[in-house]
JSON list of C-alpha atoms and ligand atoms in Angstrom, two decimals:
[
{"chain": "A", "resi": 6, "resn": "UNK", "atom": "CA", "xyz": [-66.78, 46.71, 13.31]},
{"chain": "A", "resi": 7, "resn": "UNK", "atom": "CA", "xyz": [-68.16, 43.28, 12.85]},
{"chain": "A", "resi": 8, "resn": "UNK", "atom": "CA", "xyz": [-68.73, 40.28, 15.14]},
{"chain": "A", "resi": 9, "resn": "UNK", "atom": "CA", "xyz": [-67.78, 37.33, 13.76]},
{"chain": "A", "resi": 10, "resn": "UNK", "atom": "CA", "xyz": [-67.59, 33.87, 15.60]},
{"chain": "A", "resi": 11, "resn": "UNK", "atom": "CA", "xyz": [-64.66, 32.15, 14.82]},
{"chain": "A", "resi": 12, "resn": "UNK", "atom": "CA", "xyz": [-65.60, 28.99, 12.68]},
{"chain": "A", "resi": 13, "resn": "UNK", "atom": "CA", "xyz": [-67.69, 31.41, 10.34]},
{"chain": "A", "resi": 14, "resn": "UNK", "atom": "CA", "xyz": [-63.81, 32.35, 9.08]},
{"chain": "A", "resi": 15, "resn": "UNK", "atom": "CA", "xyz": [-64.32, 29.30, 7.38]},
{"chain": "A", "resi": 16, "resn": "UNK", "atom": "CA", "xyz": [-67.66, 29.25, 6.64]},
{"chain": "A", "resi": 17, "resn": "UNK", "atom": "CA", "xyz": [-67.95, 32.31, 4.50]},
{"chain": "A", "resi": 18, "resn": "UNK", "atom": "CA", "xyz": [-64.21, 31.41, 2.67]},
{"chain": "A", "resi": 19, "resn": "UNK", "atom": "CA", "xyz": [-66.39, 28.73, 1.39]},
{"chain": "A", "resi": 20, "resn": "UNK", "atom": "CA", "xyz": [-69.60, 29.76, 1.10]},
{"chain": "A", "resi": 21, "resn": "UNK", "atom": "CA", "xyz": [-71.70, 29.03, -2.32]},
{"chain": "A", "resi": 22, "resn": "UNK", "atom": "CA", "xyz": [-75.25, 30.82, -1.81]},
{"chain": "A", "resi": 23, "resn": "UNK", "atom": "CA", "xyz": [-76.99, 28.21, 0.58]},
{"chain": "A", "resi": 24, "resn": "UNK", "atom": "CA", "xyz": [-78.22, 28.70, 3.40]},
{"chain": "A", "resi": 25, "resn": "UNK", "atom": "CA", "xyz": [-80.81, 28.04, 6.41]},
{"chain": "A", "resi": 26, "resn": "UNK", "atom": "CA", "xyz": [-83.42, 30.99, 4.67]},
{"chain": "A", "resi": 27, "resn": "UNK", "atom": "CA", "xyz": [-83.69, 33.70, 2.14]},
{"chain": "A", "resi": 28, "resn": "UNK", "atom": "CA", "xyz": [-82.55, 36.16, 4.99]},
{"chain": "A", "resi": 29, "resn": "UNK", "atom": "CA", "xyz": [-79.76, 34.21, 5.70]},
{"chain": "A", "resi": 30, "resn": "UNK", "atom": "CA", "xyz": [-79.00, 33.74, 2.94]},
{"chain": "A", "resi": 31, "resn": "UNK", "atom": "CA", "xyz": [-78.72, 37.73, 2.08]},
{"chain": "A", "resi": 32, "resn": "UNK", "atom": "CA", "xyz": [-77.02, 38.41, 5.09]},
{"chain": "A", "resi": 33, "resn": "UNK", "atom": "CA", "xyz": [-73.72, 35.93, 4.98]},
{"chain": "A", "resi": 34, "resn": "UNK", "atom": "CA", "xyz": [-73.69, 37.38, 1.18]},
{"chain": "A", "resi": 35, "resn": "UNK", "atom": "CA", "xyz": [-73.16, 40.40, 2.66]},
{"chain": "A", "resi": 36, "resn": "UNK", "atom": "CA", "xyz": [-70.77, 39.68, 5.25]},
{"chain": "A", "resi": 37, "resn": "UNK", "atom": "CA", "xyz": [-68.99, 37.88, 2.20]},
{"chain": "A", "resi": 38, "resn": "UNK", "atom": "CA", "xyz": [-68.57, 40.46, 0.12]},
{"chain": "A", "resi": 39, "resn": "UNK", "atom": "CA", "xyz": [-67.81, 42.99, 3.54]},
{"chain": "A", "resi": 40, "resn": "UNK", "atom": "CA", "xyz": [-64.93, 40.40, 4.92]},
{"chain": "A", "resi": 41, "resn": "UNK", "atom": "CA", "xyz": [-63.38, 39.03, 1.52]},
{"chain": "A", "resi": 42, "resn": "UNK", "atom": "CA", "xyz": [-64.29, 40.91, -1.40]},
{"chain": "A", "resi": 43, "resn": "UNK", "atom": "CA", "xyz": [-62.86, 44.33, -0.63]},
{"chain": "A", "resi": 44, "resn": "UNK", "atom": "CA", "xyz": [-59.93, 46.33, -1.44]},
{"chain": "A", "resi": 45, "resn": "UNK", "atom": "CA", "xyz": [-56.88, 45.80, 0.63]},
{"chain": "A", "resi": 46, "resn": "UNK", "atom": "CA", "xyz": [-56.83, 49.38, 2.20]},
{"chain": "A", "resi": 47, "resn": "UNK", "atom": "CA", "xyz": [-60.33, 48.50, 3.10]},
{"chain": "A", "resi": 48, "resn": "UNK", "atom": "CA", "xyz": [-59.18, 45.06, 4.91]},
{"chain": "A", "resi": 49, "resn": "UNK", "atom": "CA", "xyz": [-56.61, 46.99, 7.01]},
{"chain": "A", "resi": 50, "resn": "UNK", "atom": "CA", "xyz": [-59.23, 49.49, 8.19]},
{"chain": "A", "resi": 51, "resn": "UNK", "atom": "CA", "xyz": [-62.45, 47.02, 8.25]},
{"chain": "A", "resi": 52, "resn": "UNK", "atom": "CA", "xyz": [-62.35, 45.67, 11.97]},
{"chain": "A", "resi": 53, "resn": "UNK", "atom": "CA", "xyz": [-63.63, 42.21, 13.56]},
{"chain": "A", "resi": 54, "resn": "UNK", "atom": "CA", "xyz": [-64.18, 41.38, 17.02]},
{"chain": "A", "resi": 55, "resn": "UNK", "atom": "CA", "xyz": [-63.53, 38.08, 16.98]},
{"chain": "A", "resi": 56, "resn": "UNK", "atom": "CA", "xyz": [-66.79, 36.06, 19.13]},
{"chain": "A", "resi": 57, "resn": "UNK", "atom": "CA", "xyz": [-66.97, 32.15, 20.04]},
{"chain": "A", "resi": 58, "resn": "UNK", "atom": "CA", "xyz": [-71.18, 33.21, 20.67]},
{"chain": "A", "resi": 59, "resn": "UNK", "atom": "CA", "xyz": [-73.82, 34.77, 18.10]},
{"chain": "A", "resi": 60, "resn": "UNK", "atom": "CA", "xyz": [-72.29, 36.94, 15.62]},
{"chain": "A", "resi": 61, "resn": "UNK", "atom": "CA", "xyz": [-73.28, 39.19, 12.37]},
{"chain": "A", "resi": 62, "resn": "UNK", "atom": "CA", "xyz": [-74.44, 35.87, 10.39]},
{"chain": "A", "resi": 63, "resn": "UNK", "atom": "CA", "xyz": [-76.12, 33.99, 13.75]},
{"chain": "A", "resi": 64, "resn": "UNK", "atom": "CA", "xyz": [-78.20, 37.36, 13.59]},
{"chain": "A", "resi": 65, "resn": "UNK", "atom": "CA", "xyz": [-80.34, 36.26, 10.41]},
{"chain": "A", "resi": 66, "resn": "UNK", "atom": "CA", "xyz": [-80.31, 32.57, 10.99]},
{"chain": "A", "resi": 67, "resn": "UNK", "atom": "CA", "xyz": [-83.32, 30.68, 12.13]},
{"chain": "A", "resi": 68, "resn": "UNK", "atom": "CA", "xyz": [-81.59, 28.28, 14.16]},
{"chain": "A", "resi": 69, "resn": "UNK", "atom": "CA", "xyz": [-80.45, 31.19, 16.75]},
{"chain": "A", "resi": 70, "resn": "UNK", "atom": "CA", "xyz": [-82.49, 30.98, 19.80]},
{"chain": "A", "resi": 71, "resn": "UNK", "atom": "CA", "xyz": [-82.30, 33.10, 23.36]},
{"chain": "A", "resi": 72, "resn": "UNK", "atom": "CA", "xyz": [-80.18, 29.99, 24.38]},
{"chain": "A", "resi": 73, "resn": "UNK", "atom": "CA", "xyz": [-77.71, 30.43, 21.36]},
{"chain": "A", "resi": 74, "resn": "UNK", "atom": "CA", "xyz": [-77.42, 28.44, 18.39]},
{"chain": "A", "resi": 75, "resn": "UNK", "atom": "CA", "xyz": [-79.86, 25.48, 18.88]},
{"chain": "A", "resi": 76, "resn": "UNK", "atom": "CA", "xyz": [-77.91, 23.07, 16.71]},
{"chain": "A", "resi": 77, "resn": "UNK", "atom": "CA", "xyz": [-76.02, 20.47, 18.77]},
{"chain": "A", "resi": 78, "resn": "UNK", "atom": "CA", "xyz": [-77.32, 22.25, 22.07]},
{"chain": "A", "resi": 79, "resn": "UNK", "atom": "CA", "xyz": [-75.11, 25.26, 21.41]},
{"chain": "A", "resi": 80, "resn": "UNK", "atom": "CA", "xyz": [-72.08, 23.06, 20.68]},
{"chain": "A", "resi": 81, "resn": "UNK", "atom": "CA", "xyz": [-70.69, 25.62, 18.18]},
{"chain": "A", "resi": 82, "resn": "UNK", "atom": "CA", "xyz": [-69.11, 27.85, 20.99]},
{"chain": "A", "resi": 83, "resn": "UNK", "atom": "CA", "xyz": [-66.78, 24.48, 21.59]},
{"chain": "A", "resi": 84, "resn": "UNK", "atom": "CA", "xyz": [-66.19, 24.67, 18.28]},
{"chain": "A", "resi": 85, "resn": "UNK", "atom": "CA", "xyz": [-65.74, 28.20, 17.90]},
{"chain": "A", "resi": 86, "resn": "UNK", "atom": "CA", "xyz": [-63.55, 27.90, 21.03]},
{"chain": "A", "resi": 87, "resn": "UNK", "atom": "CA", "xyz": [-61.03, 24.74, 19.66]},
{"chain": "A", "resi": 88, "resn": "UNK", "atom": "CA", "xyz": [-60.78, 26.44, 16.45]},
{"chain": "A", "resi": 89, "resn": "UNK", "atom": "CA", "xyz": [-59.49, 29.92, 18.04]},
{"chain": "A", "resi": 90, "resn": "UNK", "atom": "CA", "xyz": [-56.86, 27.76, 19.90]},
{"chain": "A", "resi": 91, "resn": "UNK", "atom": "CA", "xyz": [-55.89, 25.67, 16.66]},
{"chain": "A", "resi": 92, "resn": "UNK", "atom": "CA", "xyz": [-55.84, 28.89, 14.42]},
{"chain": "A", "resi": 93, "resn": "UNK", "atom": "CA", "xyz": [-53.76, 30.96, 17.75]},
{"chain": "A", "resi": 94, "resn": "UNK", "atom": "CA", "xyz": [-56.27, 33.29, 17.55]},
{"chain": "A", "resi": 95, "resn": "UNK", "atom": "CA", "xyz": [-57.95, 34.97, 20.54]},
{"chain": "A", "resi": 96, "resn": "UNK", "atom": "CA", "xyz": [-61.98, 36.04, 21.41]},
{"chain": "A", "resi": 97, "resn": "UNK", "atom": "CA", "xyz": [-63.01, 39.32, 22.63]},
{"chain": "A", "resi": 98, "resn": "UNK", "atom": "CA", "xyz": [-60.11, 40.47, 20.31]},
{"chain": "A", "resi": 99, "resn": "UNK", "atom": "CA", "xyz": [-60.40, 42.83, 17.41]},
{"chain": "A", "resi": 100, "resn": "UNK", "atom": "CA", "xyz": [-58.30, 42.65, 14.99]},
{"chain": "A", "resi": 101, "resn": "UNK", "atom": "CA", "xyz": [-58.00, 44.73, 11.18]},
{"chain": "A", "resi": 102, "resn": "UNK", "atom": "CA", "xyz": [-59.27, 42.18, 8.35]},
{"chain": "A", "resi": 103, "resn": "UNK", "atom": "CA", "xyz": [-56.13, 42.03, 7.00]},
{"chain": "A", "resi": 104, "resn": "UNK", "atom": "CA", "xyz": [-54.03, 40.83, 9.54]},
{"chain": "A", "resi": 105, "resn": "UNK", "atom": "CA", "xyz": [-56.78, 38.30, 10.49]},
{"chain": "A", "resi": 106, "resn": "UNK", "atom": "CA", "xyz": [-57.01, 36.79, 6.93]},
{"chain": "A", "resi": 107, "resn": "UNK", "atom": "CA", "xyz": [-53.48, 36.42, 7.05]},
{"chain": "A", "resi": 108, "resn": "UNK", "atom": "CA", "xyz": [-53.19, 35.04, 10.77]},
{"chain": "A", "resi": 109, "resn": "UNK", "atom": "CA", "xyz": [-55.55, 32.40, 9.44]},
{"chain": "A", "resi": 110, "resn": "UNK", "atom": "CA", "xyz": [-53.51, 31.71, 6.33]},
{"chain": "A", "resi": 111, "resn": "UNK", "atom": "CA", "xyz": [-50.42, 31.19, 8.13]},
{"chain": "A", "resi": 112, "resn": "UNK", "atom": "CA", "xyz": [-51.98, 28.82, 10.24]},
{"chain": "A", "resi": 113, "resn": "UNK", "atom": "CA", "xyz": [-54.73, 26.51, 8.57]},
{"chain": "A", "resi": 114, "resn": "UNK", "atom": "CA", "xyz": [-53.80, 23.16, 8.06]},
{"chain": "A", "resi": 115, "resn": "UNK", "atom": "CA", "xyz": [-55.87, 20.42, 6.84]},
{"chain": "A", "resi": 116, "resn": "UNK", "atom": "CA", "xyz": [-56.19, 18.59, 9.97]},
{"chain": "A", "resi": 117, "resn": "UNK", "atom": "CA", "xyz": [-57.46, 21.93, 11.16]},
{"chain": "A", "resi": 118, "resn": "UNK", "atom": "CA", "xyz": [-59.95, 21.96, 8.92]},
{"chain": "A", "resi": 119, "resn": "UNK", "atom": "CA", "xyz": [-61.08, 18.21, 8.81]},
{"chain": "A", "resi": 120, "resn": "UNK", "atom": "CA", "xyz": [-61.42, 18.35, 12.65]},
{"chain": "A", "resi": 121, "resn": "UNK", "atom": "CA", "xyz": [-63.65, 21.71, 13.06]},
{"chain": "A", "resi": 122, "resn": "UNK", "atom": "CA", "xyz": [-66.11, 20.96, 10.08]},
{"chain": "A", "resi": 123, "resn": "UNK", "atom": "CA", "xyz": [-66.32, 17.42, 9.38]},
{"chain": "A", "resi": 124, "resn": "UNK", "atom": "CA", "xyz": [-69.61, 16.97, 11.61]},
{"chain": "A", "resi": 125, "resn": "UNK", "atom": "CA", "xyz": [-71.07, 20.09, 9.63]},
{"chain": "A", "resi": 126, "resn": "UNK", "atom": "CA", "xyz": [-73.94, 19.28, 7.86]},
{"chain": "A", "resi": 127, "resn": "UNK", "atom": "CA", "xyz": [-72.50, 21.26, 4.63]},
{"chain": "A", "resi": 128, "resn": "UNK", "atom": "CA", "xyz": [-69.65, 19.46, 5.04]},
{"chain": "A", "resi": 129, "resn": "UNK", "atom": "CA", "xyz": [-71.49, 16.49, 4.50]},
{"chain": "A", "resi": 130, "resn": "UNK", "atom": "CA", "xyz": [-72.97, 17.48, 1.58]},
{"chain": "A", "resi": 131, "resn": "UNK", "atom": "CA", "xyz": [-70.25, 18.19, 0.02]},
{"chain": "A", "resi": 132, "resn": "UNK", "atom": "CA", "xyz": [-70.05, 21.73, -0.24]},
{"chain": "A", "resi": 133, "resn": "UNK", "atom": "CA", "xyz": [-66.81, 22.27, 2.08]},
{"chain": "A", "resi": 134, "resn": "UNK", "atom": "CA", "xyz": [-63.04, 20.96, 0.99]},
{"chain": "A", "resi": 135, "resn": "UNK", "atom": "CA", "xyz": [-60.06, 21.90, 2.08]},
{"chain": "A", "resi": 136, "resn": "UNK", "atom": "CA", "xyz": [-58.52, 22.62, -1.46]},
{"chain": "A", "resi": 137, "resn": "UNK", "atom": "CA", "xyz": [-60.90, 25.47, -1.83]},
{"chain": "A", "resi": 138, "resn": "UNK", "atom": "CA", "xyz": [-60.26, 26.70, 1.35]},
{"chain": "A", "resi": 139, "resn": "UNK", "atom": "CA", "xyz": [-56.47, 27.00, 0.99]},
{"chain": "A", "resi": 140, "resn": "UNK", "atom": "CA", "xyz": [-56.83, 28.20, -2.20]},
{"chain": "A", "resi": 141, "resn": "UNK", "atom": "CA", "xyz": [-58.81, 31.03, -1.14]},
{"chain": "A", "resi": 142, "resn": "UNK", "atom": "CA", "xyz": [-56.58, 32.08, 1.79]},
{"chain": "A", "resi": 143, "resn": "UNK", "atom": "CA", "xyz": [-53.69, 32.06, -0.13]},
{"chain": "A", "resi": 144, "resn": "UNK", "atom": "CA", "xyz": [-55.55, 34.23, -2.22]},
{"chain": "A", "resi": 145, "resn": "UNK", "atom": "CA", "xyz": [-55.28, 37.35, 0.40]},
{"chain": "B", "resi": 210, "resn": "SF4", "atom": "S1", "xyz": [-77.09, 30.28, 14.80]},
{"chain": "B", "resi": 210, "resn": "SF4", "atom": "FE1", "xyz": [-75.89, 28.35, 14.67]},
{"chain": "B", "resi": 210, "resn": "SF4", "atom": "S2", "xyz": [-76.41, 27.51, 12.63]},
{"chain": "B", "resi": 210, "resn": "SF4", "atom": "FE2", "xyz": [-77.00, 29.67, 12.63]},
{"chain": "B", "resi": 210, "resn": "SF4", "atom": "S3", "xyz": [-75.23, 30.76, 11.79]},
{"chain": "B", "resi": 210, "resn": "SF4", "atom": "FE3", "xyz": [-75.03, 30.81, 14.02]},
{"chain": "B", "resi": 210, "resn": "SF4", "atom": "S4", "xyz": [-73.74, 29.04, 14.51]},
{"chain": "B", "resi": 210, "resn": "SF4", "atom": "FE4", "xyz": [-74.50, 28.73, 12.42]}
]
C-alpha cells in the first residue's frame, strides 16, 4: 500500500521529469509508473491510503522537514484537505487504484484544478494545464 497526499493525484497525472533533486526526481518516477502505468488488474489490487500530510513522494523531497513540508509553512495539508472535499474523497481512507482514478475522473473539473494548483510554482512555469490533466484521466 502507498501513501499518497491528495494533491499529488494531480501532481504525478502531470508530471514531466522535474523535480526538487535527482532523488526526487527517481522517486515520483516511480510512484508514476506504480500509480498510472500499470495493468488494470494491477490498479484494482494496488492500494492507496489516501494522506493530507507527508506521503511516498514528500519522503525523497528536500523541502520535507520534521515540521512537514516547509513550503508555504506547511500550507499543502490545506490544500491537500480542500482538494479531498472538492474531489469527495476522504483521508485516512484506502481505496484500490482503480476506483480512485476513476473517483477522480468523475469528479475533476477545471475550476477544481485552477483553484488547487494555480499558486504552484510548476504551475507557474507552465508545466501544469488542465487539458492534459483531463486527458489523462479519461485515459483510465
Ligand atoms: S514535501 Fe512539500 S514540496 Fe515536497 S513533495 Fe511533499 S508537499 Fe511537495
Amino acid at each position: 500500500m502507498m501513501r499518497l497526499r491528495v494533491h499529488h493525484l494531480l501532481c504525478s497525472a502531470l508530471y514531466a521529469g522535474r523535480g526538487y533533486s535527482e532523488a526526487f526526481c527517481e522517486n515520483m518516477q516511480h510512484v508514476v509508473e506504480w500509480l498510472w502505468n500499470s495493468s488494470y488488474a494491477q490498479k484494482k489490487e494496488r492500494q492507496v491510503m489516501l494522506v493530507s500530510g507527508p506521503d511516498q513522494v514528500c519522503s525523497a523531497c528536500p523541502n520535507l522537514t520534521a515540521d512537514g513540508c516547509s513550503l508555504e509553512d506547511d500550507q499543502v495539508v490545506g490544500k491537500d484537505i480542500r482538494l479531498a472535499q472538492a474531489l469527495q474523497l476522504e483521508t485516512q481512507k484506502v481505496y484500490a487504484v482503480s476506483g480512485l482514478l476513476a473517483q477522480v475522473s468523475q469528479n475533476l473539473t477545471e475550476d477544481i484544478f485552477e483553484t488547487s494548483c494555480k499558486k504552484c510554482d510548476w504551475y507557474e512555469m507552465g508545466l501544469c494545464d488542465y487539458e492534459k490533466l483531463a486527458q489523462k484521466y479519461r485515459q483510465i
